[in-house]
mmCIF file of C-alpha atoms and ligand atoms in Angstrom:
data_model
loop_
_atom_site.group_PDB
_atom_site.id
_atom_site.type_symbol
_atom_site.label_atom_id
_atom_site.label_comp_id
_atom_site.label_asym_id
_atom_site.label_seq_id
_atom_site.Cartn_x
_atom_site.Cartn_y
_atom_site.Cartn_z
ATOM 1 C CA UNK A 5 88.497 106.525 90.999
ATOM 2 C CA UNK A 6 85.293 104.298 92.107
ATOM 3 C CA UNK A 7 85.342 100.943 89.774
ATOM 4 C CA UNK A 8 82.739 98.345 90.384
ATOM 5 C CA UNK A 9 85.938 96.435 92.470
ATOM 6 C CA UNK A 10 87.258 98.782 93.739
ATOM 7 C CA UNK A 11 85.968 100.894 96.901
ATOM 8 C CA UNK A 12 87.937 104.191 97.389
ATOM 9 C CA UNK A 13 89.747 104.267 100.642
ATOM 10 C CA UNK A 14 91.170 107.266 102.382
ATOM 11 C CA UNK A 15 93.147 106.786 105.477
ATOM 12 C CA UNK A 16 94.698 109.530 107.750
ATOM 13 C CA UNK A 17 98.526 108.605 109.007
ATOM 14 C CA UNK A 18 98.807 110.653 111.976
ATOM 15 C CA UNK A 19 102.118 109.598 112.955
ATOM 16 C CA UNK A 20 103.500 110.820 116.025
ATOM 17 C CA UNK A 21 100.428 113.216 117.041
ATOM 18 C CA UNK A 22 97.999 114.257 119.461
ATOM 19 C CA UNK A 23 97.649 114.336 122.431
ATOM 20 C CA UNK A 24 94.693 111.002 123.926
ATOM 21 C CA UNK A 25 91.966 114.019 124.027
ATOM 22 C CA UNK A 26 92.630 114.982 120.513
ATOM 23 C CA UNK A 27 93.361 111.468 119.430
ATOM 24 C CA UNK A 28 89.698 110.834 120.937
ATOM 25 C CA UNK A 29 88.250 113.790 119.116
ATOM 26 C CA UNK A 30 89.885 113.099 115.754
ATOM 27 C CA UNK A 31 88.842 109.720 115.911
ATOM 28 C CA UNK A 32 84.841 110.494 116.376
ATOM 29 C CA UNK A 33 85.014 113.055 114.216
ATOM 30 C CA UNK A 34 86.512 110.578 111.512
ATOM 31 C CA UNK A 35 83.730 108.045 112.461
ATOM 32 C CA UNK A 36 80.780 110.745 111.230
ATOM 33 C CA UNK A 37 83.019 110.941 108.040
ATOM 34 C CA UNK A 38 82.912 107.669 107.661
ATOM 35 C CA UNK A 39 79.015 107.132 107.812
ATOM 36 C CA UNK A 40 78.422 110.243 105.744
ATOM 37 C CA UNK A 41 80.826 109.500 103.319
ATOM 38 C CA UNK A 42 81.185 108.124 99.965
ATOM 39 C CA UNK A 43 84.456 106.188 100.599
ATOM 40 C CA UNK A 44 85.548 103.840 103.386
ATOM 41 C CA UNK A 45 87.772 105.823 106.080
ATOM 42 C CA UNK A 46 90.779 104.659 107.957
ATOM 43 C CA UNK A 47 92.799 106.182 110.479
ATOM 44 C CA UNK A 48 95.956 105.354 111.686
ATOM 45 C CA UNK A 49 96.676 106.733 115.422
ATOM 46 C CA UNK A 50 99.884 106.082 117.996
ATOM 47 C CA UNK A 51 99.836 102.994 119.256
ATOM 48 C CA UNK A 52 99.323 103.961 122.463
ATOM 49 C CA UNK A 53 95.961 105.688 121.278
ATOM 50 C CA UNK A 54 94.638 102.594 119.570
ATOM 51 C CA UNK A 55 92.750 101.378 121.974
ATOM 52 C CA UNK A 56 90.901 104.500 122.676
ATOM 53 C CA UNK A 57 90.141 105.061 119.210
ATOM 54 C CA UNK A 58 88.546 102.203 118.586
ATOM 55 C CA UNK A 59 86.465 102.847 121.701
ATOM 56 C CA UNK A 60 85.845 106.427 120.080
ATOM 57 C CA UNK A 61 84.609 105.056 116.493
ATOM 58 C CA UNK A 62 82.260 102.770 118.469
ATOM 59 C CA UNK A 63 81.222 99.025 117.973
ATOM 60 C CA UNK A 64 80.583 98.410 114.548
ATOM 61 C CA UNK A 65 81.482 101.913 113.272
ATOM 62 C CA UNK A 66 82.579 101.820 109.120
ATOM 63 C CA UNK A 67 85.744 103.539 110.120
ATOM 64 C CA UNK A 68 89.010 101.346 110.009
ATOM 65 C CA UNK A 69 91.802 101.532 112.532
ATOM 66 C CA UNK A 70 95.228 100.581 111.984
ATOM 67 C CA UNK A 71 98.749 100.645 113.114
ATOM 68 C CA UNK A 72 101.294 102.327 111.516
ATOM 69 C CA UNK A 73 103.517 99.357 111.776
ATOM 70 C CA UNK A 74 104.286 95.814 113.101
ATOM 71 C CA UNK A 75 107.329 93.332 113.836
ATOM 72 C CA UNK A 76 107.930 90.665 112.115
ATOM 73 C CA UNK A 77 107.985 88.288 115.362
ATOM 74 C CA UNK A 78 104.538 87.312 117.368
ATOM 75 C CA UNK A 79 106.113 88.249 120.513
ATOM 76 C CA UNK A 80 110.210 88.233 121.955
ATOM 77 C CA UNK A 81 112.997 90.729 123.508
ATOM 78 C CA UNK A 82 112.204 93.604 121.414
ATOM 79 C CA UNK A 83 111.888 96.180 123.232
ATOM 80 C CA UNK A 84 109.095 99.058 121.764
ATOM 81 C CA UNK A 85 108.238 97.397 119.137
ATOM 82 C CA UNK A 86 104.057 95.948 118.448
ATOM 83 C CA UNK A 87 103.166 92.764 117.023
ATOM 84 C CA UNK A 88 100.773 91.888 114.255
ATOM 85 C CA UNK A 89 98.767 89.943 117.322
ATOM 86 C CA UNK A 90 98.608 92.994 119.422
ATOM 87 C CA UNK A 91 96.860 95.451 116.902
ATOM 88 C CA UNK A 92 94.583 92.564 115.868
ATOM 89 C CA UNK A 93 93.771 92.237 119.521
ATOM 90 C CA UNK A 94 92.723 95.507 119.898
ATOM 91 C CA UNK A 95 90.679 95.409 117.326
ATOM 92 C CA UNK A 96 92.637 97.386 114.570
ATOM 93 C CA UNK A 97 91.282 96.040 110.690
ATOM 94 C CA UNK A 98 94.754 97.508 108.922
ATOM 95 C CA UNK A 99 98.230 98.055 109.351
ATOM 96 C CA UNK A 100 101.268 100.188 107.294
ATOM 97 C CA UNK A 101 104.105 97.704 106.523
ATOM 98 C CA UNK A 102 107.250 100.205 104.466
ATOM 99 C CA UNK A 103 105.929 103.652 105.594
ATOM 100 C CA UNK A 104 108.677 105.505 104.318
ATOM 101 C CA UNK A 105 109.523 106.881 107.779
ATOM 102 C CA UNK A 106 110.076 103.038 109.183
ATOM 103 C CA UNK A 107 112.269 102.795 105.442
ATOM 104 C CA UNK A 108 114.323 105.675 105.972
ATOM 105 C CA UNK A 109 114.453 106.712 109.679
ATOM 106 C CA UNK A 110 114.168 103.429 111.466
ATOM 107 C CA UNK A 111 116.049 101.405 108.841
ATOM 108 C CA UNK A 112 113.023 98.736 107.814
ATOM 109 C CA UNK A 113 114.701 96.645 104.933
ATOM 110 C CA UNK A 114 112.720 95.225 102.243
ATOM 111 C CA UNK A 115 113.041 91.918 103.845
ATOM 112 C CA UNK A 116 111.914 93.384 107.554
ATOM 113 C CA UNK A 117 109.025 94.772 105.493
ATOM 114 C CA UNK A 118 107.914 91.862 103.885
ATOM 115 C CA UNK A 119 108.191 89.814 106.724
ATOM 116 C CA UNK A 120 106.534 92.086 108.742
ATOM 117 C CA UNK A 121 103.488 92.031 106.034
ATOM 118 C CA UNK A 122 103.417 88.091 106.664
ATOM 119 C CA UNK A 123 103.267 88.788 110.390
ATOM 120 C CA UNK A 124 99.935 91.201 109.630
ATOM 121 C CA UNK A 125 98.628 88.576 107.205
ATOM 122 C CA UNK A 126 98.994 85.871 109.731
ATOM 123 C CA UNK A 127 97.415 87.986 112.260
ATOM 124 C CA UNK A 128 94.350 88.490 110.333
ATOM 125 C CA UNK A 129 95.110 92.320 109.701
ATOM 126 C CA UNK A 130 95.109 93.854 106.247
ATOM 127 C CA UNK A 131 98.364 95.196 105.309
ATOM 128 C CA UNK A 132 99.090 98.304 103.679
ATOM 129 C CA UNK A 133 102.662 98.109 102.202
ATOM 130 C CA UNK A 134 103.732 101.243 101.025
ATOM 131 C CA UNK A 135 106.365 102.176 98.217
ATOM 132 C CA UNK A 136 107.835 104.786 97.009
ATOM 133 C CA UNK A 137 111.032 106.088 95.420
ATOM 134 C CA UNK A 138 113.341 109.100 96.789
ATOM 135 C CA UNK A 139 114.134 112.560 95.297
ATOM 136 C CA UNK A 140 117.610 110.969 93.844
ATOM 137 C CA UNK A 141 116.133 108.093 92.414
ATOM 138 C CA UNK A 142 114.239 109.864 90.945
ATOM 139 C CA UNK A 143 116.487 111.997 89.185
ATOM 140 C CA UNK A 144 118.740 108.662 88.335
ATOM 141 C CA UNK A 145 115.476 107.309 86.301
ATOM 142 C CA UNK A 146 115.064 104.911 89.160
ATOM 143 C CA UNK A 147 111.714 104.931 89.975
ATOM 144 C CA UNK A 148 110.239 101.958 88.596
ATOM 145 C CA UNK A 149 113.172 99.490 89.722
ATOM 146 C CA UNK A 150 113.089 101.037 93.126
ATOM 147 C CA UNK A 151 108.479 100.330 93.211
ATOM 148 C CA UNK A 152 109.243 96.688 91.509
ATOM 149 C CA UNK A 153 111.818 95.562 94.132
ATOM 150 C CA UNK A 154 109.488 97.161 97.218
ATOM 151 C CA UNK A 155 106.644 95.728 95.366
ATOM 152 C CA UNK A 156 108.133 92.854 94.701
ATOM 153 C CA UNK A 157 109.395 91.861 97.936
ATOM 154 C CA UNK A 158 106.053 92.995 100.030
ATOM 155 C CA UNK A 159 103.935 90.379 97.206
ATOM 156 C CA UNK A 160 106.175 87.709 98.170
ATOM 157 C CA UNK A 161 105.185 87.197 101.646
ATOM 158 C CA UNK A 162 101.204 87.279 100.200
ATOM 159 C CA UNK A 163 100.557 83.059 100.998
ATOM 160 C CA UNK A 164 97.137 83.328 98.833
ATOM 161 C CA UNK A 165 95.096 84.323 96.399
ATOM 162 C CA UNK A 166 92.336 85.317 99.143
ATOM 163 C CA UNK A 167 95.010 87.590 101.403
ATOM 164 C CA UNK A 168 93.846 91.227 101.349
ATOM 165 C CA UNK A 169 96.207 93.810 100.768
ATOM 166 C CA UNK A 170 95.992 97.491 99.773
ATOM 167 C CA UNK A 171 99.420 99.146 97.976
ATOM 168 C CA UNK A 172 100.470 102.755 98.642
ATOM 169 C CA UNK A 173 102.261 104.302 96.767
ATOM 170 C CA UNK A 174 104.364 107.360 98.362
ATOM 171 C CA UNK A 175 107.300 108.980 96.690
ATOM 172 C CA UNK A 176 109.535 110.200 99.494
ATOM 173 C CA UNK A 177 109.926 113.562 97.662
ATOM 174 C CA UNK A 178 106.558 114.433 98.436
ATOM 175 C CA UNK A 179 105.665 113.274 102.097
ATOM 176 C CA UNK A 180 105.569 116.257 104.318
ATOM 177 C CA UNK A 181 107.275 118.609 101.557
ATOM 178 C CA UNK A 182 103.735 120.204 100.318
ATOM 179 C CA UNK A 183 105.139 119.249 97.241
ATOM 180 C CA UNK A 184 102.857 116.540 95.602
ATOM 181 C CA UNK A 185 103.421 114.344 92.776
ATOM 182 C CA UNK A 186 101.297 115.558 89.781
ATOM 183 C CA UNK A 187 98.189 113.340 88.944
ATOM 184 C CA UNK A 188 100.329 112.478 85.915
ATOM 185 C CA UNK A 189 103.127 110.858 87.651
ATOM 186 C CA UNK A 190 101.074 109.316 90.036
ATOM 187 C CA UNK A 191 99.097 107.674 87.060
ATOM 188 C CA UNK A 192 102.081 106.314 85.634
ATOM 189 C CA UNK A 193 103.559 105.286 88.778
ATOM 190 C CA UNK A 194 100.171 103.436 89.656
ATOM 191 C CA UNK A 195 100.009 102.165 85.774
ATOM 192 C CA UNK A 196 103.229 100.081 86.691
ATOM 193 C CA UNK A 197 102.196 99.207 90.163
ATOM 194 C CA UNK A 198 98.911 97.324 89.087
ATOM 195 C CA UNK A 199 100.816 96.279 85.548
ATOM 196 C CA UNK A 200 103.258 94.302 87.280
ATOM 197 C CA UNK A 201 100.760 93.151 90.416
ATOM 198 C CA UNK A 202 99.380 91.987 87.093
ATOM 199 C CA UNK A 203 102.273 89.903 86.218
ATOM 200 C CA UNK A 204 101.182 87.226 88.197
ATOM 201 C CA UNK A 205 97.620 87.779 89.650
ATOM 202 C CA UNK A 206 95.421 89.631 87.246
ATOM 203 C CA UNK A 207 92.618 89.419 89.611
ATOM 204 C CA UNK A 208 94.839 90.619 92.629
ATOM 205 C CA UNK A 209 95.536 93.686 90.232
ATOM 206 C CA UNK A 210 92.390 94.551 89.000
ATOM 207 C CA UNK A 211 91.036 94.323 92.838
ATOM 208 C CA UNK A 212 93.709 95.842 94.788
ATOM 209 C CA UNK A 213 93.184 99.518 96.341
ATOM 210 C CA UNK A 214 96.669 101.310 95.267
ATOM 211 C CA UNK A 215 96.200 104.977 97.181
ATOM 212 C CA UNK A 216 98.364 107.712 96.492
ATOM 213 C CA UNK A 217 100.206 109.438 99.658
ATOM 214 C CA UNK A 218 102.534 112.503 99.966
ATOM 215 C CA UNK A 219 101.070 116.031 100.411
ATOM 216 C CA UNK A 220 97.482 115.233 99.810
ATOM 217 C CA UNK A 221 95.023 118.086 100.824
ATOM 218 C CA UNK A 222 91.186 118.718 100.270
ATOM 219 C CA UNK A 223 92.674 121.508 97.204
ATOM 220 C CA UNK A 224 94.571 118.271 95.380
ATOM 221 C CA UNK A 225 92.628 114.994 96.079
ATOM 222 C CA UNK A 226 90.240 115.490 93.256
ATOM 223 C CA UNK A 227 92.690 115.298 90.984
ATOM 224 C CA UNK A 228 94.393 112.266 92.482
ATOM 225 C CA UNK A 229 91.200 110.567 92.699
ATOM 226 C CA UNK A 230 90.220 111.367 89.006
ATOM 227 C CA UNK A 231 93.354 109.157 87.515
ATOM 228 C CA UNK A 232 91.698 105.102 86.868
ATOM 229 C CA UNK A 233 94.535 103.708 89.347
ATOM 230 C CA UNK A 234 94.315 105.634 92.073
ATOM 231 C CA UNK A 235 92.059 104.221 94.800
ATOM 232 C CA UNK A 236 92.780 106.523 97.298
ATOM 233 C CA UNK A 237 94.644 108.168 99.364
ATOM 234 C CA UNK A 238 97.253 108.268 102.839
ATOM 235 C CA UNK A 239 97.099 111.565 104.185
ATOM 236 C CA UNK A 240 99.722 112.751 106.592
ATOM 237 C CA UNK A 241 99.390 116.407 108.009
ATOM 238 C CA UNK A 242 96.370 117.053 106.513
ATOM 239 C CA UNK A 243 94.974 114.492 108.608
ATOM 240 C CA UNK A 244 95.208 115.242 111.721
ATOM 241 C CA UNK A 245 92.593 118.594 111.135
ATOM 242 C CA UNK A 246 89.080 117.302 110.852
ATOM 243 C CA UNK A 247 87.848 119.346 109.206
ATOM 244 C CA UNK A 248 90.207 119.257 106.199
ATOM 245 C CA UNK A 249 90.348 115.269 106.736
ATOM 246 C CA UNK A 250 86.452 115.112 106.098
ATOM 247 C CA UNK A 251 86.771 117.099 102.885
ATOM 248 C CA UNK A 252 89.550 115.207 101.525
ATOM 249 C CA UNK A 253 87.762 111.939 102.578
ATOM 250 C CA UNK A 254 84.317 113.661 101.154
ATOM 251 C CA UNK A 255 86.043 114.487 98.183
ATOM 252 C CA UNK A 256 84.799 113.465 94.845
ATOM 253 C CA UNK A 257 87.039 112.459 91.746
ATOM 254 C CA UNK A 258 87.730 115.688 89.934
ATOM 255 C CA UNK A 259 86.551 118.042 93.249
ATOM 256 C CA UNK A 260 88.959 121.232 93.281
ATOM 257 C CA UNK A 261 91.421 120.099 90.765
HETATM 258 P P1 PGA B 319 101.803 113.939 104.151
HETATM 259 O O1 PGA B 319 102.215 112.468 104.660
HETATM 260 O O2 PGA B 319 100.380 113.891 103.706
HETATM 261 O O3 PGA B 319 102.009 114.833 105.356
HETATM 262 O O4 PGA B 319 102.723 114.278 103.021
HETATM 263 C C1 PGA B 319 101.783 111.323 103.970
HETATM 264 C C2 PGA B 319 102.293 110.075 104.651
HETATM 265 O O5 PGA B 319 103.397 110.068 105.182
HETATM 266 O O6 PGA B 319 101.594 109.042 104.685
#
């Protein structure tokens, strides 16, 4: 929901997608979206489309670019892995630090996350550090321990009050399942996101962008966008179809709910 500090931001993960035509196509397409839109538009593409894309949005084009992750080290022997310094160079305004993929398939710690979210900070970029708890902890009554210590850890490598950072909050349970969390439980998992951002930087919480991610489509975000903490959204599959990107990104709080 729009708040005088708070600009909505949608942003389309595309993950592992597209071909450099498509990626080219998306990516203009996302750019109109962005000047005819409401809300400030991100995308995050492949790495190796990044370039491209930003040559597709066009100098000075409203729509941000990101990658959908860094490593912690400027440069070094690791082999397939992008630094901080790279995406900056190319131009990219955002990063994801913590998607749940980089979590749960590539084995990201809390501690490679957060130091990885220094490494954007340090870079310049604006990191987008991303929690979320699984199906099981879930059902244990886990949630909010699992969001404080992935909260907790990304804050810690914040150096300032002036750092930007946007929060997403993804349960696992609903990325790629077509089974969204209800606004409900995204309201009260946002409610203790900004509460305990709050803890220790009021104005951090009332200014940070906390989106809401996992099986967001142009028939649900109205309702996400209607709750008072959600800022947003990260939008997986949906995303990577124009068309239903631009509504979603369009969308207004309350729109098809
Ligand atoms: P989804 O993915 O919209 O396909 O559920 C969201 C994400 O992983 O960011």
């Amino acid at each position: 929901m729009t708040t005088p500090e708070r600009t909505v931001l949608v942003a389309g993960n595309w993950k592992m997608h597209g071909t450099r035509a498509e990626a080219v196509a998306w990516a203009a397409a996302a750019h109109e979206t962005a000047m005819a839109g409401p809300h400030e538009v991100a995308v995050f593409p492949p790495a190796p489309w990044l370039e491209a894309v930003i040559a597709a949005a066009g100098a000075g084009s409203p729509l941000g670019v990101g990658g959908q992750a860094c490593h912690p080290e400027p440069k070094g022997a690791f082999t397939g892995a992008v630094s901080a310094g790279m995406l900056a160079d190319l131009g990219c305004r955002y990063v994801l630090c913590g998607h749940s993929e980089r979590r749960h398939v590539f084995g990201e710690t809390d501690e490679f996350v957060a130091a990885s979210l220094g490494a954007a900070l340090e870079a310049g970029l604006t990191p987008v550090l991303c929690v979320g708890e699984t199906a099981e902890e879930r059902a244990a009554g886990q949630t909010e321990a699992v969001l404080a210590r992935q909260l907790d850890a990304g804050l810690g490598a914040v150096r300032s009050a002036a750092d930007p950072l946007v929060v997403a909050y993804e349960p696992v349970w609903a990325i790629g399942s077509g089974n969204p969390a209800t606004p409900t439980e995204a309201a009260e998992a946002h409610g203790f996101l900004r509460a305990r951002i709050a803890a220790n930087d009021p104005e951090r919480a009332a200014a940070v962008r906390i989106l809401y991610g996992g099986s967001v489509k142009a028939s649900n975000i109205g309702g996400f966008l209607a709750v008072s903490d959600v800022d947003g959204a990260l939008v997986g599959g949906a995303a990577l179809d124009p068309e239903s990107f631009a509504q979603i990104a369009c969308a207004e709080a309350g729109a098809g709910a």
